Short mmCIF file of N, CA and C in Angstrom, two decimals:
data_model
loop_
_atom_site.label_atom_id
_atom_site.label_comp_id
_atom_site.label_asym_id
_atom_site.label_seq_id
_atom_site.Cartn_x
_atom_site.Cartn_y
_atom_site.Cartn_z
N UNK A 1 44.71 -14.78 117.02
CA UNK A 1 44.45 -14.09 115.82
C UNK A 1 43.41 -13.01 116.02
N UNK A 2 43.27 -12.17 114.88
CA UNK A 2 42.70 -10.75 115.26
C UNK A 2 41.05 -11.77 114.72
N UNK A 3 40.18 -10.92 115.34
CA UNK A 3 38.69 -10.81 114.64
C UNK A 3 38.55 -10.59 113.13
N UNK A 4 37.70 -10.18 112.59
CA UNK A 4 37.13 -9.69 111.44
C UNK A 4 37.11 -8.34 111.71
N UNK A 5 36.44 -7.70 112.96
CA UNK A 5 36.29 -6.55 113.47
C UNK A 5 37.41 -6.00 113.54
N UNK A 6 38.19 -6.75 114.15
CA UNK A 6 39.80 -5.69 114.76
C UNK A 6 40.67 -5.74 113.17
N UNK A 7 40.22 -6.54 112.81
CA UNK A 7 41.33 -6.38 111.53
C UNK A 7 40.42 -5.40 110.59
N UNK A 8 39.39 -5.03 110.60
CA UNK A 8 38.37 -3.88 110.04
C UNK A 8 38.93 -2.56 110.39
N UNK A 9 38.99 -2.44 112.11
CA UNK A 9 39.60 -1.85 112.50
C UNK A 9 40.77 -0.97 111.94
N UNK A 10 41.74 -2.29 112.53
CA UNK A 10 43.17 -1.69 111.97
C UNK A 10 43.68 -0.80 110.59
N UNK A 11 42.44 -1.59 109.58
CA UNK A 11 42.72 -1.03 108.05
C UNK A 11 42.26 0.39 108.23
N UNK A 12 41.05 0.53 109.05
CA UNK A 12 40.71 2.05 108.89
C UNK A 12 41.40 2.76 109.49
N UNK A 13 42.15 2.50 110.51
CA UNK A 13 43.08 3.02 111.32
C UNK A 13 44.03 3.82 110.73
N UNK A 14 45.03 3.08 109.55
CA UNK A 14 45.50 2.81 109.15
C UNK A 14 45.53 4.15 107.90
N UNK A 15 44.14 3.85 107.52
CA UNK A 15 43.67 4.52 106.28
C UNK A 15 43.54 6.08 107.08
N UNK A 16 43.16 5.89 107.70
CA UNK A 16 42.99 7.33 108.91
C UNK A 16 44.51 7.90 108.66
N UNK A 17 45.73 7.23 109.25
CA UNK A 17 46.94 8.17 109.52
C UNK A 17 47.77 8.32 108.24
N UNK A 18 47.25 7.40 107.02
CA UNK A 18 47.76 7.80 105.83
C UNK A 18 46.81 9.41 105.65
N UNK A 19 45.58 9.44 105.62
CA UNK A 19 45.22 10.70 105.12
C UNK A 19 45.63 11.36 106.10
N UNK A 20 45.50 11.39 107.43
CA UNK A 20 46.31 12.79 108.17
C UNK A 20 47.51 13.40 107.83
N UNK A 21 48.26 11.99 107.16
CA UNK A 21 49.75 12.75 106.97
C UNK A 21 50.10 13.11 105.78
N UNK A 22 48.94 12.59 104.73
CA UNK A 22 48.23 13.51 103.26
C UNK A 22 48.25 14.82 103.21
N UNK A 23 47.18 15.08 104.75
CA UNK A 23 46.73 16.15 104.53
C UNK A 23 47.60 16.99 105.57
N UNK A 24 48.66 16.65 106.48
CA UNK A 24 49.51 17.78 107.44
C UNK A 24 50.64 18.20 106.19
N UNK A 25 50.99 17.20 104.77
CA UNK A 25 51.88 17.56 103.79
C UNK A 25 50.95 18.70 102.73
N UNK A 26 49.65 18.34 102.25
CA UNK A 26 48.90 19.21 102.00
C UNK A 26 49.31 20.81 102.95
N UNK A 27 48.80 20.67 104.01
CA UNK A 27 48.37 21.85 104.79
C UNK A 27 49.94 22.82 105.07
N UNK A 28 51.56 21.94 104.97
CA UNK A 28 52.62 22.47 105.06
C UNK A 28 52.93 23.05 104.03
N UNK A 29 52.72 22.50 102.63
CA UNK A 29 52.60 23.51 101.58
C UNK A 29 51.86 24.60 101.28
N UNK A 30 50.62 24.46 101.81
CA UNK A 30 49.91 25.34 102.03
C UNK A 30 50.10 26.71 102.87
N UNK A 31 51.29 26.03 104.29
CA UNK A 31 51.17 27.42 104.76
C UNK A 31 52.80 27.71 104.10
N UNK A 32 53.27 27.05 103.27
CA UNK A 32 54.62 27.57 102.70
C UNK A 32 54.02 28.70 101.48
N UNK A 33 52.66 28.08 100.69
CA UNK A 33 52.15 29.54 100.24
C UNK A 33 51.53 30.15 100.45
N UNK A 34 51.08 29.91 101.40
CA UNK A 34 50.52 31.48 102.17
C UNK A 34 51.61 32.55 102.53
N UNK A 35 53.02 32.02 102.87
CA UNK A 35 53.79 32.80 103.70
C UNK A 35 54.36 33.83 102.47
N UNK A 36 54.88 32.33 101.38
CA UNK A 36 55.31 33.21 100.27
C UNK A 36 54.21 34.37 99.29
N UNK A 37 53.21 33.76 99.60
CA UNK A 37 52.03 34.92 99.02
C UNK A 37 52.49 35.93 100.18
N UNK A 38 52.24 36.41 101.74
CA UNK A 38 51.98 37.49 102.62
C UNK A 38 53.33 38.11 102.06
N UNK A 39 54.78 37.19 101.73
CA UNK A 39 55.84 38.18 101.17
C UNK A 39 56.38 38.95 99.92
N UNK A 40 55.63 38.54 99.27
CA UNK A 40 55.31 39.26 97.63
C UNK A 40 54.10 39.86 97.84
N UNK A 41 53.26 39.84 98.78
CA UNK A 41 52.43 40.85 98.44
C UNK A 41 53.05 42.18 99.26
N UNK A 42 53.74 41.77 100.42
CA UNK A 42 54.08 42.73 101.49
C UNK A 42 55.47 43.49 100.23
N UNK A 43 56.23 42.87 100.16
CA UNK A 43 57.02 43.23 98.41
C UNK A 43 56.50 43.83 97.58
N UNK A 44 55.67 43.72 97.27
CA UNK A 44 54.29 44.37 96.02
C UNK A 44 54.07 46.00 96.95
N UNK A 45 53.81 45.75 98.10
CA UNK A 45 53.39 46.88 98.72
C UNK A 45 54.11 48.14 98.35
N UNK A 46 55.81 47.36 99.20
CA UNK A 46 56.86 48.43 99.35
C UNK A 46 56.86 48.85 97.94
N UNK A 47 57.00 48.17 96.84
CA UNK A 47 56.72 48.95 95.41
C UNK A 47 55.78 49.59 95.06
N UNK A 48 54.95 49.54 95.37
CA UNK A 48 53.50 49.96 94.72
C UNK A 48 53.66 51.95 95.46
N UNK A 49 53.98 51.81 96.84
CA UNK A 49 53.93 53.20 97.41
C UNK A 49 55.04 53.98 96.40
N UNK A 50 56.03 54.04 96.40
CA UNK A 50 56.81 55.11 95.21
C UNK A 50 56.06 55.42 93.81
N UNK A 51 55.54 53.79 93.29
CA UNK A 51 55.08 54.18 91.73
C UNK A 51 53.87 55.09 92.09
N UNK A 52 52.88 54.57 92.87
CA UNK A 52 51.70 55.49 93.15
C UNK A 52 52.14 57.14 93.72
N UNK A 53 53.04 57.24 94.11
CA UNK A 53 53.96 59.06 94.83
C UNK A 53 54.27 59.16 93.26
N UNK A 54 55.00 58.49 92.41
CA UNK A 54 55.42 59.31 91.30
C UNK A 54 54.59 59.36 90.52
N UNK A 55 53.12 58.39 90.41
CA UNK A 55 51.92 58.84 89.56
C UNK A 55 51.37 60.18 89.58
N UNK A 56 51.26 60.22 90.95
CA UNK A 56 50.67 61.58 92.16
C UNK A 56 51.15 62.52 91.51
N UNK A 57 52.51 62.98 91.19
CA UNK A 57 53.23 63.58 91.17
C UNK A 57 53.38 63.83 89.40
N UNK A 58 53.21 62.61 88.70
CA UNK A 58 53.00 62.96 87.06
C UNK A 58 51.91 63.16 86.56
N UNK A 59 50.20 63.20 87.81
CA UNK A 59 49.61 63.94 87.32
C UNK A 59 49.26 65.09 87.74
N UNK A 60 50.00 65.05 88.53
CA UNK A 60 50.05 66.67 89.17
C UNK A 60 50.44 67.42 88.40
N UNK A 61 51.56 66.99 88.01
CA UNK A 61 52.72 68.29 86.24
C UNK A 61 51.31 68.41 85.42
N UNK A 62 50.74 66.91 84.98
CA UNK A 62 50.10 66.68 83.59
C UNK A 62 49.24 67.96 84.00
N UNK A 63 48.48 68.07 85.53
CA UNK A 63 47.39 69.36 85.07
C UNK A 63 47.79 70.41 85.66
N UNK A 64 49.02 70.88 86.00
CA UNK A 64 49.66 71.74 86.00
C UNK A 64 49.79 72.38 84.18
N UNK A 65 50.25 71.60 83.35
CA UNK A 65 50.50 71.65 82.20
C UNK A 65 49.34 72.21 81.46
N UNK A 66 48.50 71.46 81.47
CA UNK A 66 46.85 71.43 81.24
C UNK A 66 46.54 72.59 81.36
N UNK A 67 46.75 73.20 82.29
CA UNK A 67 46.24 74.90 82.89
C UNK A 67 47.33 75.47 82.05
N UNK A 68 47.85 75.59 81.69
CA UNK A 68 49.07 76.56 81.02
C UNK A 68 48.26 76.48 79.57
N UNK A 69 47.89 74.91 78.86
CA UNK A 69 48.03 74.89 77.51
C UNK A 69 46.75 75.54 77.41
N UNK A 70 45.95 75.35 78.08
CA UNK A 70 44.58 76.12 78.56
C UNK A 70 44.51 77.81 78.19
N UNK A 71 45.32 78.54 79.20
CA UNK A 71 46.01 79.48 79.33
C UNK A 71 46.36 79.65 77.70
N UNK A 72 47.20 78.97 77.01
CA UNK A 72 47.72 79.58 75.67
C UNK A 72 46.98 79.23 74.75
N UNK A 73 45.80 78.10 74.55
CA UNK A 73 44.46 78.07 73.65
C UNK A 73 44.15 79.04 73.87
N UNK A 74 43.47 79.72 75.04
CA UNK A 74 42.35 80.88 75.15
C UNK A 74 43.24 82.25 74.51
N UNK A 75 44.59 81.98 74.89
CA UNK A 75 45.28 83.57 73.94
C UNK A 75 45.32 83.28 72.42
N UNK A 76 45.32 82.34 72.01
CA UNK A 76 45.56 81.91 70.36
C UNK A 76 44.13 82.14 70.06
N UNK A 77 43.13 81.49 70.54
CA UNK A 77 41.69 81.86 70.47
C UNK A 77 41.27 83.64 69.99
N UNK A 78 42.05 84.18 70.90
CA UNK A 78 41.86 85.47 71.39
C UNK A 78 42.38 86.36 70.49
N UNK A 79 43.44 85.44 70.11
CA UNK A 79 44.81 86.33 68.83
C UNK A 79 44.01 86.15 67.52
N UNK A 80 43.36 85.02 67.37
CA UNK A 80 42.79 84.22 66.46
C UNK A 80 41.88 85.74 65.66
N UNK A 81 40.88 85.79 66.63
CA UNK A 81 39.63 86.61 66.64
C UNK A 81 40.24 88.38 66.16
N UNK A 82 41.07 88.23 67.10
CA UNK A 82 42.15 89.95 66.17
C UNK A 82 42.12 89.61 65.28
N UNK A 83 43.28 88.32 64.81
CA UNK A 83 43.79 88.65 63.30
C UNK A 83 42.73 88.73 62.48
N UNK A 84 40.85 87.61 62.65
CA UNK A 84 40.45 88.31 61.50
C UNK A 84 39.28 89.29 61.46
N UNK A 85 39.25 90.27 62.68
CA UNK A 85 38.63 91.28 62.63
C UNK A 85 39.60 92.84 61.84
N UNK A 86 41.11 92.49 62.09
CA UNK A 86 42.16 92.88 61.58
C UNK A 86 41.69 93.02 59.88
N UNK A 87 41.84 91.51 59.54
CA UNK A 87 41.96 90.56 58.32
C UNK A 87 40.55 91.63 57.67
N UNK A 88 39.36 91.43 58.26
CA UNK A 88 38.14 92.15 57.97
C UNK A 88 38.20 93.90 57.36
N UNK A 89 39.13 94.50 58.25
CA UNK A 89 39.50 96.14 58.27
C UNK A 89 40.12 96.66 57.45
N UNK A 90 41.37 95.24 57.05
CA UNK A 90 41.97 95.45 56.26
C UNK A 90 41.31 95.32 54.61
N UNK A 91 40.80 94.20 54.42
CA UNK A 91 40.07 94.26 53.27
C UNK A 91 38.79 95.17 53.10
N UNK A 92 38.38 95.87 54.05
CA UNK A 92 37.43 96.81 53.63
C UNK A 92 37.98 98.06 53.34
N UNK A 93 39.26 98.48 53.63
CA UNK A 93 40.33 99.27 53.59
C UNK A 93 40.66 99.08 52.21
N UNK A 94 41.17 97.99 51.49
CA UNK A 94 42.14 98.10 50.54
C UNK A 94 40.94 97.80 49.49
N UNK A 95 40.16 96.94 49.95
CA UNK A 95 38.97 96.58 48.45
C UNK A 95 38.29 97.91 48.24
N UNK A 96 37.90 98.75 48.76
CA UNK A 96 37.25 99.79 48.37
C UNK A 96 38.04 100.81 47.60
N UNK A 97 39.01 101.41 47.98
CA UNK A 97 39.88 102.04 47.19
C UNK A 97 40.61 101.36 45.90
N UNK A 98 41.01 99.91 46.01
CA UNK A 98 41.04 99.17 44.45
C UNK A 98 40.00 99.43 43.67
N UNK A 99 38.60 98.87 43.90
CA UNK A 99 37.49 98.86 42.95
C UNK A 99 37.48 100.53 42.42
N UNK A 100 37.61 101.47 43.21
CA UNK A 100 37.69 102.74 42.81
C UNK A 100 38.72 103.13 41.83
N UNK A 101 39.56 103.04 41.51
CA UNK A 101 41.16 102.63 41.30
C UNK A 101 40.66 102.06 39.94
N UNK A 102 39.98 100.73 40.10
CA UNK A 102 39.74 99.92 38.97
C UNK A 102 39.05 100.32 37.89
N UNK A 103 37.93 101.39 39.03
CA UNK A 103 36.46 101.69 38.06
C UNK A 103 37.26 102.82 37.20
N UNK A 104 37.93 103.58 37.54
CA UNK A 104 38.67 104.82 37.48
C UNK A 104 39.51 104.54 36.52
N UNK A 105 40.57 103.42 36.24
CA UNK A 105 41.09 103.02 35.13
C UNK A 105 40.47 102.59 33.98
N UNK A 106 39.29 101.57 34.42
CA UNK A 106 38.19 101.14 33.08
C UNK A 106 38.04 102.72 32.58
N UNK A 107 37.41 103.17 33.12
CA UNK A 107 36.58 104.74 32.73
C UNK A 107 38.11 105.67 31.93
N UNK A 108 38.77 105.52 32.24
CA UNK A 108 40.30 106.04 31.67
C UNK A 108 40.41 105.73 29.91
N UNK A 109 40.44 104.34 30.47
CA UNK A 109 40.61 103.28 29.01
C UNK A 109 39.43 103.71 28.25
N UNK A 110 38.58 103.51 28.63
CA UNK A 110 37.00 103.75 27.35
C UNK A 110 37.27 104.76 26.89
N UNK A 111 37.44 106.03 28.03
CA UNK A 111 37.70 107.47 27.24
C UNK A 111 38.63 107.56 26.17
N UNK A 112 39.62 106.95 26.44
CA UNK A 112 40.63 107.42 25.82
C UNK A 112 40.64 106.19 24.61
N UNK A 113 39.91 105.18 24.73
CA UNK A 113 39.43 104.88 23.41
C UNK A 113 38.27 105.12 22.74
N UNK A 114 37.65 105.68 23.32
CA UNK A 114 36.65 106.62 22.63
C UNK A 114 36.95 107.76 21.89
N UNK A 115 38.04 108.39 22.54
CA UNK A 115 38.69 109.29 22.10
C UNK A 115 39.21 109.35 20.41
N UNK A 116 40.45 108.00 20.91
CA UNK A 116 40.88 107.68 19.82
C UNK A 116 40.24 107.40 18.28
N UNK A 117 39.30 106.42 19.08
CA UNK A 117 38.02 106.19 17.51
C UNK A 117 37.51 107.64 17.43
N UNK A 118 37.04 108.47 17.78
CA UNK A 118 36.58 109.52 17.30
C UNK A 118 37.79 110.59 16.80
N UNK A 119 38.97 110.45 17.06
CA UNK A 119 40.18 110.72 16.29
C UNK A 119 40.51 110.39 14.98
N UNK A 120 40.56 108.95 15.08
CA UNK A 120 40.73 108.31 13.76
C UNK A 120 39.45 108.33 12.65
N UNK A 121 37.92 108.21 13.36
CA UNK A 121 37.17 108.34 12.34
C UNK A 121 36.59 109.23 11.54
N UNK A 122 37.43 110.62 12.32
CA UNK A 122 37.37 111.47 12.03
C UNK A 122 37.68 112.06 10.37
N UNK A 123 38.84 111.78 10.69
CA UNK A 123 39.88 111.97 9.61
C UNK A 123 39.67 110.86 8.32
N UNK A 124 39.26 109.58 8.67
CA UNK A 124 38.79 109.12 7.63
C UNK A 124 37.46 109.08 7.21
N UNK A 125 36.29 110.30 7.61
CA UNK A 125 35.56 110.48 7.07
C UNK A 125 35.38 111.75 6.31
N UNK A 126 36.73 112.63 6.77
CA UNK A 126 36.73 113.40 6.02
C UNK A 126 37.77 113.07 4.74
N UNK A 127 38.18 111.97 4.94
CA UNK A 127 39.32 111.98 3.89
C UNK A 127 38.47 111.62 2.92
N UNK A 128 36.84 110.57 2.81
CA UNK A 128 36.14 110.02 2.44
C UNK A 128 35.23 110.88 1.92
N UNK A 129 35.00 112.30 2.46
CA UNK A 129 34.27 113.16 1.42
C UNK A 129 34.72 113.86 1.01
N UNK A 130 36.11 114.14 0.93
CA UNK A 130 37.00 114.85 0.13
C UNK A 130 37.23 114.22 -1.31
N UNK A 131 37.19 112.84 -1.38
CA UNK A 131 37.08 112.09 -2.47
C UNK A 131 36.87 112.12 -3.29
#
């Protein structure tokens, strides 16, 4: 029969090649995901280079674009500033000759109702000392 010792032994022994073969099933899954991680990432890669070339490439247009809209702010800016120095020339143009125009018609009207009352009161003040 075994000892106390050898049968101490044996259990740890024992207990030993259960965890080795714990841990060689551990460590086979382990390198089953490692492998499948190195091939989705190496997968990830081959994708990633086109989307990053056609990023490259859509912001290249975007400030290609950028410079143009750039380009047509600063002329609208530019057009902007004509129309109201234009806008300015024009109303110092047309308001001055209206108010003249205007003053010129008031002054028309008064006369010619001044006129009138001194027409009409005329006649009825003489009709009034003829009486």
């Amino acid at each position: 029969m075994l000892t106390a010792g050898e049968v101490a032994g044996l259990i740890v022994a024992m207990f030993w090649a259960i965890l080795v073969c714990f841990l060689a099933v551990v460590l086979v899954r382990l390198a089953r995901l490692l492998t499948q991680t190195s091939k989705m990432v190496s997968e990830l890669g081959d994708r990633v280079v086109p989307l990053l070339e056609d990023v490259t490439a859509t912001v290249s247009e975007a400030n290609r674009q950028l410079v143009a809209v750039e380009a047509i702010a600063k002329d609208v800016k530019q057009v902007s500033g004509h129309v109201a120095k234009v806008s300015d020339v024009t109303q110092t143009l047309v308001t001055g000759p209206l108010i003249k125009v205007a003053a010129l018609g008031h002054g028309v009207r008064q006369a010619l109702g001044a006129r009138r009352s001194r027409g009409r009161s005329v006649p009825r003040v003489l009709e009034g000392r003829r009486s």
